[in-house]
Coordinates of C-alpha atoms and ligand atoms in Angstrom, one line a residue:
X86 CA -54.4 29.7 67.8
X87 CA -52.4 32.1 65.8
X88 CA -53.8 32.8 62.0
X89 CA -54.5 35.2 59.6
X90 CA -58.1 36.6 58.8
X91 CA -58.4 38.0 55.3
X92 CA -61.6 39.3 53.0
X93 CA -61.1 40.0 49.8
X94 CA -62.0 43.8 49.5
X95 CA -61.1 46.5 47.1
X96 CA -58.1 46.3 44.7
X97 CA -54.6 47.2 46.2
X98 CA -53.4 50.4 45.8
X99 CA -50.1 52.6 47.3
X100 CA -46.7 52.1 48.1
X101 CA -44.8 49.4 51.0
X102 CA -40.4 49.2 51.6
X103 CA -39.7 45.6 51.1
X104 CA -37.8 44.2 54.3
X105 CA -34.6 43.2 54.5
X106 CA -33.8 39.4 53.6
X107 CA -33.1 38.2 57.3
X108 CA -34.1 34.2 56.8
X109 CA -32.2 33.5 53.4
X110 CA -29.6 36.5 53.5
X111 CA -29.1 37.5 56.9
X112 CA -29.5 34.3 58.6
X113 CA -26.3 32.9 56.9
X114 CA -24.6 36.2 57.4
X115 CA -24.7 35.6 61.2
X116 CA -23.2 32.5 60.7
X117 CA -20.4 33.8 58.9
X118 CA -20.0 36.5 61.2
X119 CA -18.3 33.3 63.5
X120 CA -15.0 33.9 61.1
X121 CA -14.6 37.4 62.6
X122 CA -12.8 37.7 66.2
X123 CA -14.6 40.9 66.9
X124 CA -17.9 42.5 66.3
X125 CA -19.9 42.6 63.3
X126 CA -23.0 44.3 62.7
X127 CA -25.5 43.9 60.4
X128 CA -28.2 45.9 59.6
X129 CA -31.9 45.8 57.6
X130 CA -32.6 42.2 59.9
X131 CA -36.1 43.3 60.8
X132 CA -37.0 40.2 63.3
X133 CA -38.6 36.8 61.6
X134 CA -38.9 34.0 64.2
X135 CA -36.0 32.5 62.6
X136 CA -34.1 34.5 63.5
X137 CA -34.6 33.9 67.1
X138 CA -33.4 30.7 66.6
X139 CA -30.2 31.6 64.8
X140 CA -29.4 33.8 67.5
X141 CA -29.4 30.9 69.8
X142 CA -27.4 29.2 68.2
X143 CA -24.9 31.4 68.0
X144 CA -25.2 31.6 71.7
X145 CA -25.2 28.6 72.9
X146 CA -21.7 28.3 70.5
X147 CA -20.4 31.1 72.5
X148 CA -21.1 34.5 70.5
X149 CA -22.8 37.1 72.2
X150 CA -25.7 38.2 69.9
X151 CA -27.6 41.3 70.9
X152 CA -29.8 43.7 69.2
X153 CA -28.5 47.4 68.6
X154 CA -31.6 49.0 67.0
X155 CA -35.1 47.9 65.6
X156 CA -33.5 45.5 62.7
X157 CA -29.7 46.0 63.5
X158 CA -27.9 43.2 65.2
X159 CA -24.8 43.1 66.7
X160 CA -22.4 39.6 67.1
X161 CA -19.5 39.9 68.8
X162 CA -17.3 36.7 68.0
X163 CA -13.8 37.5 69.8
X164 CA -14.0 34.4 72.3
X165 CA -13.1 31.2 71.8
X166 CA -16.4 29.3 70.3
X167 CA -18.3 25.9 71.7
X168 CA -18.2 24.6 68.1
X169 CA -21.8 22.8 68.9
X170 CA -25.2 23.6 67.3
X171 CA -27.6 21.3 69.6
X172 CA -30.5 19.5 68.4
X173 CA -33.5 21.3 70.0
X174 CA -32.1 24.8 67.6
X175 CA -31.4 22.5 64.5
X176 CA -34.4 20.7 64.0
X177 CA -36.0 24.1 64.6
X178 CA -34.3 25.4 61.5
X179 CA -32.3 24.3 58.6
X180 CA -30.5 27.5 58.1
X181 CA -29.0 26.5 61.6
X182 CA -26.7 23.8 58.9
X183 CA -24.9 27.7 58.0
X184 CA -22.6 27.3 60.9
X185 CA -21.1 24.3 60.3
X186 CA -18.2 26.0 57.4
X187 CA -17.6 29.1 59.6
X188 CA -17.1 26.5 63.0
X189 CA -14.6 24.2 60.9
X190 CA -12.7 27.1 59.7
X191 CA -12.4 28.9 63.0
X192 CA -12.0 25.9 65.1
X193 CA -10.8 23.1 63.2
X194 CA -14.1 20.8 64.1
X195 CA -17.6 21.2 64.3
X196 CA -20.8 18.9 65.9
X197 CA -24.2 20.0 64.5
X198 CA -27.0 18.8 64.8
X199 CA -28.7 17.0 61.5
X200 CA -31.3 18.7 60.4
X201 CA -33.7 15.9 58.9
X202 CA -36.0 16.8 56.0
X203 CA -39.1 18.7 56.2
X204 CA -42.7 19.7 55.1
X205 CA -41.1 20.6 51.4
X206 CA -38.8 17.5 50.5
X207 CA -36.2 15.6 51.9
X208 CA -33.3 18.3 51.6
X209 CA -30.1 16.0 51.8
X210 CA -26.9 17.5 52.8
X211 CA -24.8 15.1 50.6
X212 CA -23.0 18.2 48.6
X213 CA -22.1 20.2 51.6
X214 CA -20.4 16.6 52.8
X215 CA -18.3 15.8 49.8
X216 CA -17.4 19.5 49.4
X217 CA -16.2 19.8 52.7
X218 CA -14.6 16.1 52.3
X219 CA -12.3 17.6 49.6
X220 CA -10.9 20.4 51.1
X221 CA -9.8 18.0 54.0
X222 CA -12.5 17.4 56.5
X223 CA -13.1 14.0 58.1
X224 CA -17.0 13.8 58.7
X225 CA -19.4 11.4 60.2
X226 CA -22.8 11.3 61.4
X227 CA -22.8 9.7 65.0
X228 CA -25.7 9.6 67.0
X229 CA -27.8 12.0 64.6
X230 CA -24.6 14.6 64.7
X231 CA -22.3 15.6 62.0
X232 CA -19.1 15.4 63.2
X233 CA -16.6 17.1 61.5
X234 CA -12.8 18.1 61.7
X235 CA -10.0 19.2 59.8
X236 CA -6.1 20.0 60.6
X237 CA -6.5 22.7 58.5
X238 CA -9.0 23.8 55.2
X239 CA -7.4 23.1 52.4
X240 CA -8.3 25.2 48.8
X241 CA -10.2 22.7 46.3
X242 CA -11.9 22.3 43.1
X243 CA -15.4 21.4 44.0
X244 CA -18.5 20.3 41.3
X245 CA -21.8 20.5 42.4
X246 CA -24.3 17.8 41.1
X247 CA -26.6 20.9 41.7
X248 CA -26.5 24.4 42.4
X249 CA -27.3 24.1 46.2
X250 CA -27.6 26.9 47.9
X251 CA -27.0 25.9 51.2
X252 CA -24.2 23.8 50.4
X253 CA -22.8 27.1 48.0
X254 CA -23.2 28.7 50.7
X255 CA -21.0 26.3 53.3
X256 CA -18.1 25.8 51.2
X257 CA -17.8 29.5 50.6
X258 CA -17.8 30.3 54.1
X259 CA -15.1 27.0 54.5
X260 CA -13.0 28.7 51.9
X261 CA -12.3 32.0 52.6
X262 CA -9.5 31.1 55.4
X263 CA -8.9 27.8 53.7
X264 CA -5.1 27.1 52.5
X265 CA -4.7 28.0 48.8
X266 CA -7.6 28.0 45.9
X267 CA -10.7 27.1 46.1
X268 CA -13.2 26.5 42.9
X269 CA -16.7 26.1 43.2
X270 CA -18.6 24.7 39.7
X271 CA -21.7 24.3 39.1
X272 CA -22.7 27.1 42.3
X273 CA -26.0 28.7 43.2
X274 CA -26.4 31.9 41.8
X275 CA -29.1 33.0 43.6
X276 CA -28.8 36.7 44.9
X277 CA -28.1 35.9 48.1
X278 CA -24.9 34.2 47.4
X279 CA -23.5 37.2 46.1
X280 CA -24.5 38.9 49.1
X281 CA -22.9 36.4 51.6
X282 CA -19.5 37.2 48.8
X283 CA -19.6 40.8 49.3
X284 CA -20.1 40.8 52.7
X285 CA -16.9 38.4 52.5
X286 CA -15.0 40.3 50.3
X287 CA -15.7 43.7 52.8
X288 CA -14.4 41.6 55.4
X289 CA -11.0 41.0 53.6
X290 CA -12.0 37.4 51.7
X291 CA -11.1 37.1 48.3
X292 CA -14.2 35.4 46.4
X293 CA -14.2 35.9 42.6
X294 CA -17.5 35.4 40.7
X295 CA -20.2 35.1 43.2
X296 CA -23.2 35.2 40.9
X297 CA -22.0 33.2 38.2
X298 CA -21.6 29.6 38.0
X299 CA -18.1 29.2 39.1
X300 CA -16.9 30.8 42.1
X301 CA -13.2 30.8 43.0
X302 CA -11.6 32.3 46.6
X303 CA -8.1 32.8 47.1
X304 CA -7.9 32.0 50.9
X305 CA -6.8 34.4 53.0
X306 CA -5.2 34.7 56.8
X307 CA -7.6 36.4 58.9
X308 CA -10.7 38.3 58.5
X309 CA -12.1 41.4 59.9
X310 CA -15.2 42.1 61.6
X311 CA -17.6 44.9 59.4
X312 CA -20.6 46.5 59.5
X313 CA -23.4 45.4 56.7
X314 CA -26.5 46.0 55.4
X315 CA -28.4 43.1 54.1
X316 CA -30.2 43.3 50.7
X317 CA -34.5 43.5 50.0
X318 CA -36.2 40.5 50.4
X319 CA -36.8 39.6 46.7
X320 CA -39.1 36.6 47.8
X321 CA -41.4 38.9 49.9
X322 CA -41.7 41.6 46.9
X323 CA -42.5 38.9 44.9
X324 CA -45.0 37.4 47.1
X325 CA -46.4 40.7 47.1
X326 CA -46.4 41.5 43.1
X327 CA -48.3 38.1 43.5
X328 CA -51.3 39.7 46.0
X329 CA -51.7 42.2 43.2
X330 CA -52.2 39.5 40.4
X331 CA -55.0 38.4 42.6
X332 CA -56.5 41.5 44.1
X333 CA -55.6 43.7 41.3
X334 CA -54.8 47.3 41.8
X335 CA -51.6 49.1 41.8
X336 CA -48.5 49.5 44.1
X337 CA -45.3 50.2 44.5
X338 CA -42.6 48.0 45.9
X339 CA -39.8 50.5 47.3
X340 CA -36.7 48.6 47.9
X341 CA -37.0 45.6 45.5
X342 CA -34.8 45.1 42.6
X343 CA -35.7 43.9 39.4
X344 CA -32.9 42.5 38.3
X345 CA -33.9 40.0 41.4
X346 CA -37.4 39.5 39.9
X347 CA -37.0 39.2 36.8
X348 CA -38.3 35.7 35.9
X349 CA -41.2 36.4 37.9
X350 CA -41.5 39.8 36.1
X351 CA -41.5 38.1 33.0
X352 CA -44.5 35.5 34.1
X353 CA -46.4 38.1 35.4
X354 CA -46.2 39.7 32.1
X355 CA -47.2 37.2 30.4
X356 CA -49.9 36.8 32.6
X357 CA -51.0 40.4 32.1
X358 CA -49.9 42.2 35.0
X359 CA -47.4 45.1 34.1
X360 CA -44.5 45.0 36.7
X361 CA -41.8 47.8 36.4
X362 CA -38.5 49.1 37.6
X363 CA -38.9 52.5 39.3
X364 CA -35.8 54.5 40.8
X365 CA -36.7 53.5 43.9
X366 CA -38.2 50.0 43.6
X367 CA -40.6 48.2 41.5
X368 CA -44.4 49.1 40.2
X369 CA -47.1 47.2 39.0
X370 CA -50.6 47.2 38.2
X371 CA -53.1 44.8 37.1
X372 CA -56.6 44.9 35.5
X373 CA -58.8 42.6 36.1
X374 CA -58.6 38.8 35.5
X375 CA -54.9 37.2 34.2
X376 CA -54.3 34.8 31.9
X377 CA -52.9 31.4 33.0
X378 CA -49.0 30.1 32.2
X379 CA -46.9 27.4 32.3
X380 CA -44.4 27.4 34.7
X381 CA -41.4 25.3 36.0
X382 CA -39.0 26.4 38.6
X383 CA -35.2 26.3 38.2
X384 CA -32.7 27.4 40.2
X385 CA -31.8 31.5 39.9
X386 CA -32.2 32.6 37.5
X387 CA -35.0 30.6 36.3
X388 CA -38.6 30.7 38.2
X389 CA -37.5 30.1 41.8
X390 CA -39.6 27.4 43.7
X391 CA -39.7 29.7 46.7
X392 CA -42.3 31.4 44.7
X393 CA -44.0 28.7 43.3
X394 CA -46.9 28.4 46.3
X395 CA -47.5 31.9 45.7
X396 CA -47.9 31.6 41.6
X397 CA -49.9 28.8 41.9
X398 CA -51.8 30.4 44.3
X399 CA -52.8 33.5 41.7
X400 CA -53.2 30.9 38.8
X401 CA -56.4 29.3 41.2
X402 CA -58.1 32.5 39.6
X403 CA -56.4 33.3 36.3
X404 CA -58.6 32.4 32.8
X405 CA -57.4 28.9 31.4
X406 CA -55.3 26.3 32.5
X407 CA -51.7 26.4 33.9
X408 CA -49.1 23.4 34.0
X409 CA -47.0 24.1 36.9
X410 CA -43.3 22.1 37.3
X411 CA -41.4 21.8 40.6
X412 CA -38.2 20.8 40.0
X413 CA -36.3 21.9 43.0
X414 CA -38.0 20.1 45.9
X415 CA -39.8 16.3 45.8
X416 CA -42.4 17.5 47.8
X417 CA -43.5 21.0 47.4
X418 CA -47.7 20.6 46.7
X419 CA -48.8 19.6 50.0
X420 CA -51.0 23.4 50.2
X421 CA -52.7 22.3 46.5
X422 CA -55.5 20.4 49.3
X423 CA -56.0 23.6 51.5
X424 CA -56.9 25.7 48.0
X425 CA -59.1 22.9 47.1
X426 CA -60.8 23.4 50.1
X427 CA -61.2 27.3 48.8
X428 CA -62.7 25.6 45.7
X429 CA -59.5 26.1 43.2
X430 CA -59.4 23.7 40.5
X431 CA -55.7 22.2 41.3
X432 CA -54.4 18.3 40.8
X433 CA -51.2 17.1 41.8
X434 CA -49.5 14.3 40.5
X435 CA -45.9 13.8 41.9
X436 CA -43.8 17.1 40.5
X437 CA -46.5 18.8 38.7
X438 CA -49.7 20.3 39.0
X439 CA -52.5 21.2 36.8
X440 CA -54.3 24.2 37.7
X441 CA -57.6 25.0 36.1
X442 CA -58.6 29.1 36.6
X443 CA -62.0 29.6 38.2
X444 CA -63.6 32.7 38.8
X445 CA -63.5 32.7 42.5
X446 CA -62.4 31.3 44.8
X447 CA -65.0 30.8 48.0
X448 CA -63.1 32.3 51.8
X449 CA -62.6 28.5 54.1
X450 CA -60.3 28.2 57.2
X451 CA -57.1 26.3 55.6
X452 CA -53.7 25.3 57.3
X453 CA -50.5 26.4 56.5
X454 CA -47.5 23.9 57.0
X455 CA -44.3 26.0 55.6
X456 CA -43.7 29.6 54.9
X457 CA -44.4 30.5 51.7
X458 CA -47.4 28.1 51.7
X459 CA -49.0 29.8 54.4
X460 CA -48.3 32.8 52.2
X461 CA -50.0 31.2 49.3
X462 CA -53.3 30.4 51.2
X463 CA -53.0 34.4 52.9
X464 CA -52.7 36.0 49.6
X465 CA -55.5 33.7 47.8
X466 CA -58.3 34.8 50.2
X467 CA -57.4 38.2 48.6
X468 CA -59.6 36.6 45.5
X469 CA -62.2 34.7 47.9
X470 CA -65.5 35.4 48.8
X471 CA -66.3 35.7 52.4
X472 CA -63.7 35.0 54.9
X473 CA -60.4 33.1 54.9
X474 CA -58.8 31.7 58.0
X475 CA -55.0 30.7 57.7
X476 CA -53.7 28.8 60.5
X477 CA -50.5 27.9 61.4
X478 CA -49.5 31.5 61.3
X479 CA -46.3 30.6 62.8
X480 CA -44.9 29.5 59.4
X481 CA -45.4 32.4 57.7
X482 CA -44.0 34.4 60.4
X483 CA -40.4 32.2 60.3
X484 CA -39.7 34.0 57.1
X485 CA -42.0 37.2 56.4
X486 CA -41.9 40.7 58.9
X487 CA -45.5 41.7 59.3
X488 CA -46.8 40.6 55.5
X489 CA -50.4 40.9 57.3
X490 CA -49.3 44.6 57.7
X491 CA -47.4 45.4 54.6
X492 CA -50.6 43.6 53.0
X493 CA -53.2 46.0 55.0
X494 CA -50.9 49.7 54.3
X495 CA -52.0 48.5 50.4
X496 CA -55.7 48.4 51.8
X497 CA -56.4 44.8 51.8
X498 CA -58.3 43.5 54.7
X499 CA -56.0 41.5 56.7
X500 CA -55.7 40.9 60.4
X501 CA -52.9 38.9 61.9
X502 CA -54.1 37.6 65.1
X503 CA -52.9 35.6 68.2
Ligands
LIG2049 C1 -32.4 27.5 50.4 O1 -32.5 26.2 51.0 C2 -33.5 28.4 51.0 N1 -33.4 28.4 52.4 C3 -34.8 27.8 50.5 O2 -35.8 28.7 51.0 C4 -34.9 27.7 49.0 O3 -36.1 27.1 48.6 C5 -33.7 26.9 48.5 O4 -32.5 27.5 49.0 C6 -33.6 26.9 47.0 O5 -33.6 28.2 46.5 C7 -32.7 29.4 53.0 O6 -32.0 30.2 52.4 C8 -32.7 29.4 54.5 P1 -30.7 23.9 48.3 P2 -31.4 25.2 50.8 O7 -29.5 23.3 49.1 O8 -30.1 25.9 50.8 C9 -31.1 19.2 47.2 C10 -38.0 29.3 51.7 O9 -39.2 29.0 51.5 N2 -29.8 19.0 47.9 O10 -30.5 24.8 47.2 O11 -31.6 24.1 51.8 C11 -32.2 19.5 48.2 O12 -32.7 18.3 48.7 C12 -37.0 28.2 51.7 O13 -37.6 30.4 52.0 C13 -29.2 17.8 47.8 O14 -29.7 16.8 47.2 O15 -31.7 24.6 49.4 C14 -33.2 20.2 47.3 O16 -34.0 19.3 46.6 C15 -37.4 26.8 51.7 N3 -28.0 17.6 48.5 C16 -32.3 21.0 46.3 O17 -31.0 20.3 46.3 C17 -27.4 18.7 49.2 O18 -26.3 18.5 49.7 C18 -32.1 22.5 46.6 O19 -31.6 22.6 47.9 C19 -28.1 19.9 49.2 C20 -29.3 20.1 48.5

């Protein structure tokens, strides 16, 4: 069975490059790679298993996907596309949902797939429907398919009951060769919207104000196909500023930004671990047991939930007692049991937990059952006695490139094994 084995050892110390964000930058930049006749490249996609299933999607709708270097990726969209993500890839993936604005806006109609929800909530796809409903798209889900079509996208004002990314993320790519204006309120701000924008914009889009709350795109004729690099994995460098909360030590994090990180910068502070911005990255360093805080996540730029396993994973050892808040997802605790079974202190009760610091925490063999709780349970036997199994290594490995290994160059004792 594949899992991680990790000992707690000495503190961590030295420097790691942060990966490039392939599951949530890259993956959606693949999809929106289907708006280009041509080829696009995109670069700094070091492989995550989810990746592998994007690419076949993107096959099997009739792009030829192949690799061009050790994390460079090459899509070649100049045929005309299948516009039909099957089942088997969807339910494998949510990101898979990505494809459904490019394949209405490049061939008028699209049948995905619906996802379903999953180990962290229910994830409806309401937003991305009425969104897409207003800028002239006839939708129904037949058979467990969306089935969508248009004459043409047509430019309109859109206000999201939430910031969805995903659903951000859809109408932006519907948009860009959409008829007229388009106005997205209420939007995601979350980094890697403004990254899907620029990567746009190279391509000869016109999207205004990726990054803020309203986003507006002037549609235009055709796009071109481009070559792009994909920005640092903010979640991994923070999952990793994390590892030192609870192993203590110092390292540098070359790649990340901290304008990215800075809520989770701010918590750490409070918590008593110094985190910088470097020229190159970020640094940190902690001595010695934190302090617990309060946290509640929030869409960017509050706390994100993404790293709310992680945090609650290093508050299992802080000194005094934390109230944590998950506001994003209905379901995002289920990994509080397997840190109980590490003897943490945690109860959950519907969105919030109570986390109560103890001293150690005592190595177990847990289960993962999503990415970043998998990454949780890895980076809390860092502060466990003995040995900590982590299995379901799968999960983690959807989302993270070789976090055992980034983990072990900073001289914890980790060993990813099959
Ligand atoms: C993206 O998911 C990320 N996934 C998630 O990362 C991340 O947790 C999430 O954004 C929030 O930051 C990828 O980028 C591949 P949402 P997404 O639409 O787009 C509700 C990770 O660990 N909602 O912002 O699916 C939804 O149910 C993952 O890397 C509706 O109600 O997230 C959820 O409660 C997991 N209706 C909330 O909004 C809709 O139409 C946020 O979802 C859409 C969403």
């Amino acid at each position: 069975m594949e899992r991680f084995v990790v000992r707690s050892g000495a503190p961590l110390s030295g420097t790691v490059r942060v990966s490039g964000a392939t599951k949530n930058s890259g993956l959606k930049q693949m999809a929106g790679a289907l708006l280009a006749p041509g080829v696009t490249v995109l670069r700094n996609m070091p492989p995550v298993a989810d990746l592998d299933v994007m690419i076949a999607v993107l096959r099997a709708i009739g792009a030829a996907v192949e690799w061009s270097g050790s994390d460079e990726l090459r899509i070649d969209a100049t045929g005309s596309l299948h516009p039909e993500a099957p089942y088997e890839l969807v339910t494998q993936m949510r990101a898979s949902i990505n494809v459904l604005g490019p394949l209405l806006a490049r061939c008028g109609q699209a049948k995905v797939a619906m996802p379903g929800g999953d180990a962290i909530g229910s994830r409806r796809l309401d937003m991305h429907f009425r969104g897409l409903e207003a800028m002239g798209v006839e939708l129904e889900v037949v058979h467990g398919f969306i089935e969508a079509r248009c004459n043409a996208l047509a430019g309109a004002r859109v206000v999201l009951e939430f910031p969805s990314v995903g659903a951000t993320e859809n109408l932006l790519a519907a948009a860009v060769l959409a008829k007229g204006q388009t106005i997205i309120e209420n939007a995601a701000r979350e980094p890697e919207i403004t990254d899907l924008a620029a990567f746009f914009n190279r391509m000869g889009a016109q999207v205004f104000g990726a990054g803020s709350s309203t986003i507006e795109i002037e549609g235009v004729d055709e796009l071109l196909p481009v070559e792009s690099e994909i920005m640092g994995d903010r979640i991994e460098a923070g999952t990793l500023l994390m590892a030192c909360g609870i192993a203590g030590g110092e390292v540098m994090l070359e790649g990340a930004r901290f304008e990215h990180l800075e809520m989770v910068a701010l918590k750490l502070g409070e918590m008593g671990l110094r985190v910088s911005p470097t020229p190159d990255g970020l640094w940190a360093r902690g001595d010695g047991r934190l302090s617990a805080v309060d946290i509640a996540t929030l869409p960017y730029p509050g706390f994100a939930t993404d790293f709310m396993p992680m945090a609650v994973a290093l508050l299992t050892v802080c000194e005094g007692t934390s109230i944590v808040t998950e506001n994003v997802f209905d379901n995002r605790f289920g990994f509080v049991d397997e840190l109980v079974r590490m003897g943490a202190d945690v109860r959950n009760e519907g969105r919030h937990a109570v986390v109560r610091g103890v001293e150690r925490l005592s190595g177990a063999p847990v289960q993962a059952n999503d990415v970043r709780a998998g990454a949780a349970l890895l980076i809390a036997g860092l502060g466990a006695d003995g040995e900590t199994t982590v299995y379901g290594r799968r999960h983690v490995d959807r989302g993270y490139h070789d976090l055992a290994g980034k983990l072990r160059s900073l001289g914890a004792d980790v060993e990813a094994l099959a």
